GROMACS .gro file of C-alpha atoms in nm:
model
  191
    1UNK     CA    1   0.000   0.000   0.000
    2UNK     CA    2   0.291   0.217   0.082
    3UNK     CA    3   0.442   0.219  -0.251
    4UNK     CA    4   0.088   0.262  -0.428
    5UNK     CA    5   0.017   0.609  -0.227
    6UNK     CA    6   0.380   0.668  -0.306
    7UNK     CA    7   0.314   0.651  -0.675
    8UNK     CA    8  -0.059   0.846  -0.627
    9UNK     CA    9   0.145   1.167  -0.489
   10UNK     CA   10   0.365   1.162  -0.780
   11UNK     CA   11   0.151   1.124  -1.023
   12UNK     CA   12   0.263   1.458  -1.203
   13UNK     CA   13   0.616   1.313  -1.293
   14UNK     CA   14   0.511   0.978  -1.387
   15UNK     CA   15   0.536   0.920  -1.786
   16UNK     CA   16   0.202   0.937  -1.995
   17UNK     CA   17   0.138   0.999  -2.343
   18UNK     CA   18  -0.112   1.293  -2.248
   19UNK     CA   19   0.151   1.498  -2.025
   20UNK     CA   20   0.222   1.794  -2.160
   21UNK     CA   21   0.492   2.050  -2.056
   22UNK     CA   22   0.316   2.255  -1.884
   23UNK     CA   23   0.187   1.960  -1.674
   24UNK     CA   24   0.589   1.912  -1.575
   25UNK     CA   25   0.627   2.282  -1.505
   26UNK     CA   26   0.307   2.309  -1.309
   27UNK     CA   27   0.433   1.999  -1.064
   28UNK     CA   28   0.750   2.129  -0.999
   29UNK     CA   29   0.612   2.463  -0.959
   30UNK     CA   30   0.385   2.317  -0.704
   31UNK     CA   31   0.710   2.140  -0.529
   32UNK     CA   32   0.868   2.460  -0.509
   33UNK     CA   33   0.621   2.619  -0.344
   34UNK     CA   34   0.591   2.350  -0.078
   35UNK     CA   35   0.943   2.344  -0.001
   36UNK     CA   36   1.003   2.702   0.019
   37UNK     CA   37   0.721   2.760   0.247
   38UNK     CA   38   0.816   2.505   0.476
   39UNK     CA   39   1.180   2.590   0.470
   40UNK     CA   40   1.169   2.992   0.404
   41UNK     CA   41   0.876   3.045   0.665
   42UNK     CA   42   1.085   2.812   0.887
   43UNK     CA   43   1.397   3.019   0.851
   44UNK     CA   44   1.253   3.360   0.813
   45UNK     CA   45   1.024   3.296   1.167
   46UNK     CA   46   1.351   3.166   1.347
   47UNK     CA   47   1.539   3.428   1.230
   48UNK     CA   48   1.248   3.742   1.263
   49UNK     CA   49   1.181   3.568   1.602
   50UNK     CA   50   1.568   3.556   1.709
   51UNK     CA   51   1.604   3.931   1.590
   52UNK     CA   52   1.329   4.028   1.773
   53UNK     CA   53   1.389   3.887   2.095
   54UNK     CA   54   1.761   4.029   2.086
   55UNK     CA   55   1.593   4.397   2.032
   56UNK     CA   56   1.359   4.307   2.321
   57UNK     CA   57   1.685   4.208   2.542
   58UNK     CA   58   1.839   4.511   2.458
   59UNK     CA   59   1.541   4.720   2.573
   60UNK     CA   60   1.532   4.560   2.921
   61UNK     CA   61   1.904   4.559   2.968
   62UNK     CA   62   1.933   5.009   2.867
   63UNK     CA   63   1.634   5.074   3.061
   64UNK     CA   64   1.566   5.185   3.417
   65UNK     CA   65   1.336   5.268   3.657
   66UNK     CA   66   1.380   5.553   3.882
   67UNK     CA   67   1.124   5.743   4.130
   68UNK     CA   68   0.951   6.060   3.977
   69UNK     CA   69   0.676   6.316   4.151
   70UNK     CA   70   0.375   6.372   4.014
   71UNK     CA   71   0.312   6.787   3.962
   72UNK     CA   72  -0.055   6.789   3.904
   73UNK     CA   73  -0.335   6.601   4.045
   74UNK     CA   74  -0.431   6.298   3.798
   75UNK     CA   75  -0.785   6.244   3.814
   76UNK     CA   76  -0.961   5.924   3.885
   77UNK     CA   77  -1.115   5.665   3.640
   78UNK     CA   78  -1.475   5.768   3.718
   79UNK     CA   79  -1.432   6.072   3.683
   80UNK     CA   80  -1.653   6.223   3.409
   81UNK     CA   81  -1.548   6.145   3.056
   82UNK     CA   82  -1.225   5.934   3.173
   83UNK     CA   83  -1.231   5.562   3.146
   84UNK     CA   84  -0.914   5.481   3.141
   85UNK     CA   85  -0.655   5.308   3.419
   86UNK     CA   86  -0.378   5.490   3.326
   87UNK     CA   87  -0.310   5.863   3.233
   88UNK     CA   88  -0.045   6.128   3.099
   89UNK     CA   89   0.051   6.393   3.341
   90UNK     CA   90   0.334   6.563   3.457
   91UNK     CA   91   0.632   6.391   3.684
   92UNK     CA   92   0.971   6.555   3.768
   93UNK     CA   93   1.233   6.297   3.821
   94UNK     CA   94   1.652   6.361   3.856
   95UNK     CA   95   1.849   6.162   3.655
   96UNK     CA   96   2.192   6.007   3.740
   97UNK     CA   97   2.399   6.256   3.709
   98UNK     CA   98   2.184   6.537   3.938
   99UNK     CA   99   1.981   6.705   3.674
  100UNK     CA  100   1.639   6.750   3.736
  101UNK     CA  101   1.388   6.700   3.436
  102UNK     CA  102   1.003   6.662   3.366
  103UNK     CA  103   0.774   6.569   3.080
  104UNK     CA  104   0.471   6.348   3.048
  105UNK     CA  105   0.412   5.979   3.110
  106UNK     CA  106   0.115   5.732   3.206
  107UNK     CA  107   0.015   5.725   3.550
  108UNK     CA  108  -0.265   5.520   3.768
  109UNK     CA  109  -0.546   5.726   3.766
  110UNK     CA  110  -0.693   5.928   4.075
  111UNK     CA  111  -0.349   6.034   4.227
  112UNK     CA  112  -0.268   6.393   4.385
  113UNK     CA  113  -0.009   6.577   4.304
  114UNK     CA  114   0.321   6.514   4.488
  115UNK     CA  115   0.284   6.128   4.538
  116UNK     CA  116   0.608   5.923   4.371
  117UNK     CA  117   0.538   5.679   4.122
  118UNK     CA  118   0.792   5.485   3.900
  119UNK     CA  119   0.886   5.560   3.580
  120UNK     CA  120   1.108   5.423   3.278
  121UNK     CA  121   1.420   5.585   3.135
  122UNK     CA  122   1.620   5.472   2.875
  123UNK     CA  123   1.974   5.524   2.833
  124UNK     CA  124   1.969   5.908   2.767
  125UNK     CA  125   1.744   5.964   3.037
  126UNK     CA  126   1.420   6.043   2.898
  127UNK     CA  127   1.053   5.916   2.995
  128UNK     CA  128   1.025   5.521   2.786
  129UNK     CA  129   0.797   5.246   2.843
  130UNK     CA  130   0.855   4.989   3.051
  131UNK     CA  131   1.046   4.723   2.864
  132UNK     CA  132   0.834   4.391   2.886
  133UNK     CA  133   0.962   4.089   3.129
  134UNK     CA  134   1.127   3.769   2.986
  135UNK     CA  135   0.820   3.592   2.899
  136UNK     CA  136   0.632   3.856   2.724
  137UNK     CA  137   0.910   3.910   2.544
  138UNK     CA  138   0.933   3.575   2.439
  139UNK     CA  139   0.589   3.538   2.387
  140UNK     CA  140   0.631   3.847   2.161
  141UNK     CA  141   0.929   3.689   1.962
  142UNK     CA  142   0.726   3.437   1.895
  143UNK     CA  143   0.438   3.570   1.751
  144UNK     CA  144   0.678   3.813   1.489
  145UNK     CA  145   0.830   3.493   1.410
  146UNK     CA  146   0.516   3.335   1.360
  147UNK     CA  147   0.381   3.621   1.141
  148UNK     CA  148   0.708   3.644   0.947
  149UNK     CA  149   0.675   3.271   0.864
  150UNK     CA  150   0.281   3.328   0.763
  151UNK     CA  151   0.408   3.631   0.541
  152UNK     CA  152   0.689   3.452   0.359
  153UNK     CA  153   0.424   3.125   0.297
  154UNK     CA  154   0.164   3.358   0.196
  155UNK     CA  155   0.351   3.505  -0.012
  156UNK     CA  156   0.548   3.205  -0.171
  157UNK     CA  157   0.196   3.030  -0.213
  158UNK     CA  158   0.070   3.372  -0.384
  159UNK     CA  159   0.321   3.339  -0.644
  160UNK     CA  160   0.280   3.022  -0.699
  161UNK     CA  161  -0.087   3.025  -0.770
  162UNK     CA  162  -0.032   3.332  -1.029
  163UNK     CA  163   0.215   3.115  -1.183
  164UNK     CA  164  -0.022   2.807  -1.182
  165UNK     CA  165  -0.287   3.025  -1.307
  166UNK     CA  166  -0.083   3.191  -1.602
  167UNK     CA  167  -0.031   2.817  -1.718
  168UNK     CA  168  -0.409   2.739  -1.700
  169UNK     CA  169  -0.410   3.081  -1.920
  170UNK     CA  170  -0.208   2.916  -2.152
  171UNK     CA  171  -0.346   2.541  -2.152
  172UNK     CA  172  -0.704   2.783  -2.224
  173UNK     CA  173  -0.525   2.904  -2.544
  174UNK     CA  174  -0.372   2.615  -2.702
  175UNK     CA  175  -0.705   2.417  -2.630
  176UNK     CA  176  -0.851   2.697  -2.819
  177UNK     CA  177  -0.634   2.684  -3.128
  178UNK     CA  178  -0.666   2.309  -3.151
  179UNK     CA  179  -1.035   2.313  -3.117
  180UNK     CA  180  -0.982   2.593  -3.407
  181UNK     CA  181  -0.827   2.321  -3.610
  182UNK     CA  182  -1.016   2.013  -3.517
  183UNK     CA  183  -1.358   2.159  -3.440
  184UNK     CA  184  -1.480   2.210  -3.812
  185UNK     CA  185  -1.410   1.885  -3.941
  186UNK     CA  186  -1.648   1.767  -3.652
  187UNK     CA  187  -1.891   1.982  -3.840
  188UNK     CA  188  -1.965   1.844  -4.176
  189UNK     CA  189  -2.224   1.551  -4.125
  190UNK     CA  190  -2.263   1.239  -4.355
  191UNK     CA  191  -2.521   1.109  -4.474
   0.00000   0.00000   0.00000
């Protein structure tokens, strides 16, 4: 049974009188396509998904977190029109080397103004996100590598159907001037 399946997958390369060329060019298009996707989108996710998990590493190794002051009150999440937990406002924090510095960042909601909250600096010393932990990030590197993988197969299997259907296109025409050449002597009846 083995070698009978065998034979049914490979039925495109197997000699027969009708196989045309296109038939050969169509199967190993179709091989192509198959092995690129499952190589390319293996290599491009392992390689989008290393890339991205060294930028991630990066970002949690530069940045810091370091106690700032809020300057304004922050007002709380039901208060009228605000919905969300966290808010910009105003912090002053001092940075390393002494200098004292403000701009805007996202706070917890309904705090007054003076109360110290944490906040992110990267390595120049200005207001960042916090970088994510070690298993967002890999859960993050993982899903870029997965999407890089589904891009490259889409894409590979994209151009493979065009190419598929420009040889239908062209299987369409010669059936057409053969019918042109053999349909009217199918016409004439006997009798």
């Amino acid at each position: 049974m083995g070698g009978r399946s065998g034979r049914k997958r490979l039925w495109r390369f197997r000699s027969n009188a009708l196989r045309r060329h296109e038939d050969i060019v169509e199967a190993w298009i179709v091989l192509a396509v198959w092995a690129v996707i499952a190589v390319g989108g293996a290599v491009a996710g392992l390689v989008t998904a290393g890339a991205a998990g060294d930028v991630l590493a990066q970002q949690r190794a530069e940045r810091h977190s370091t106690r700032a002051v809020l300057l304004a009150d922050v007002p709380g999440a039901s208060s009228a029109g605000v919905t969300a937990e966290r808010i910009p406002a105003r912090v002053r924090w001092t940075t390393a080397d002494g200098a004292t510095r403000t701009g805007r960042t996202l706070v917890d909601a309904g705090q007054k103004a003076g109360t110290r909250v944490v906040v992110w600096l990267d390595g120049r010393d200005a207001l960042t996100t916090q970088p994510p932990g070690p298993t967002e990030a890999r859960l993050e590197a993982g899903l870029l590598g997965g999407a890089a993988a589904l891009a490259v197969a889409g894409t590979v299997f994209g151009a493979g159907a065009l190419a598929r259907w420009r040889l239908d296109r062209r299987r369409f025409d010669e059936w057409g001037r053969e019918w042109d050449l053999v349909g009217p002597t199918w016409g004439h009846k006997t009798g």
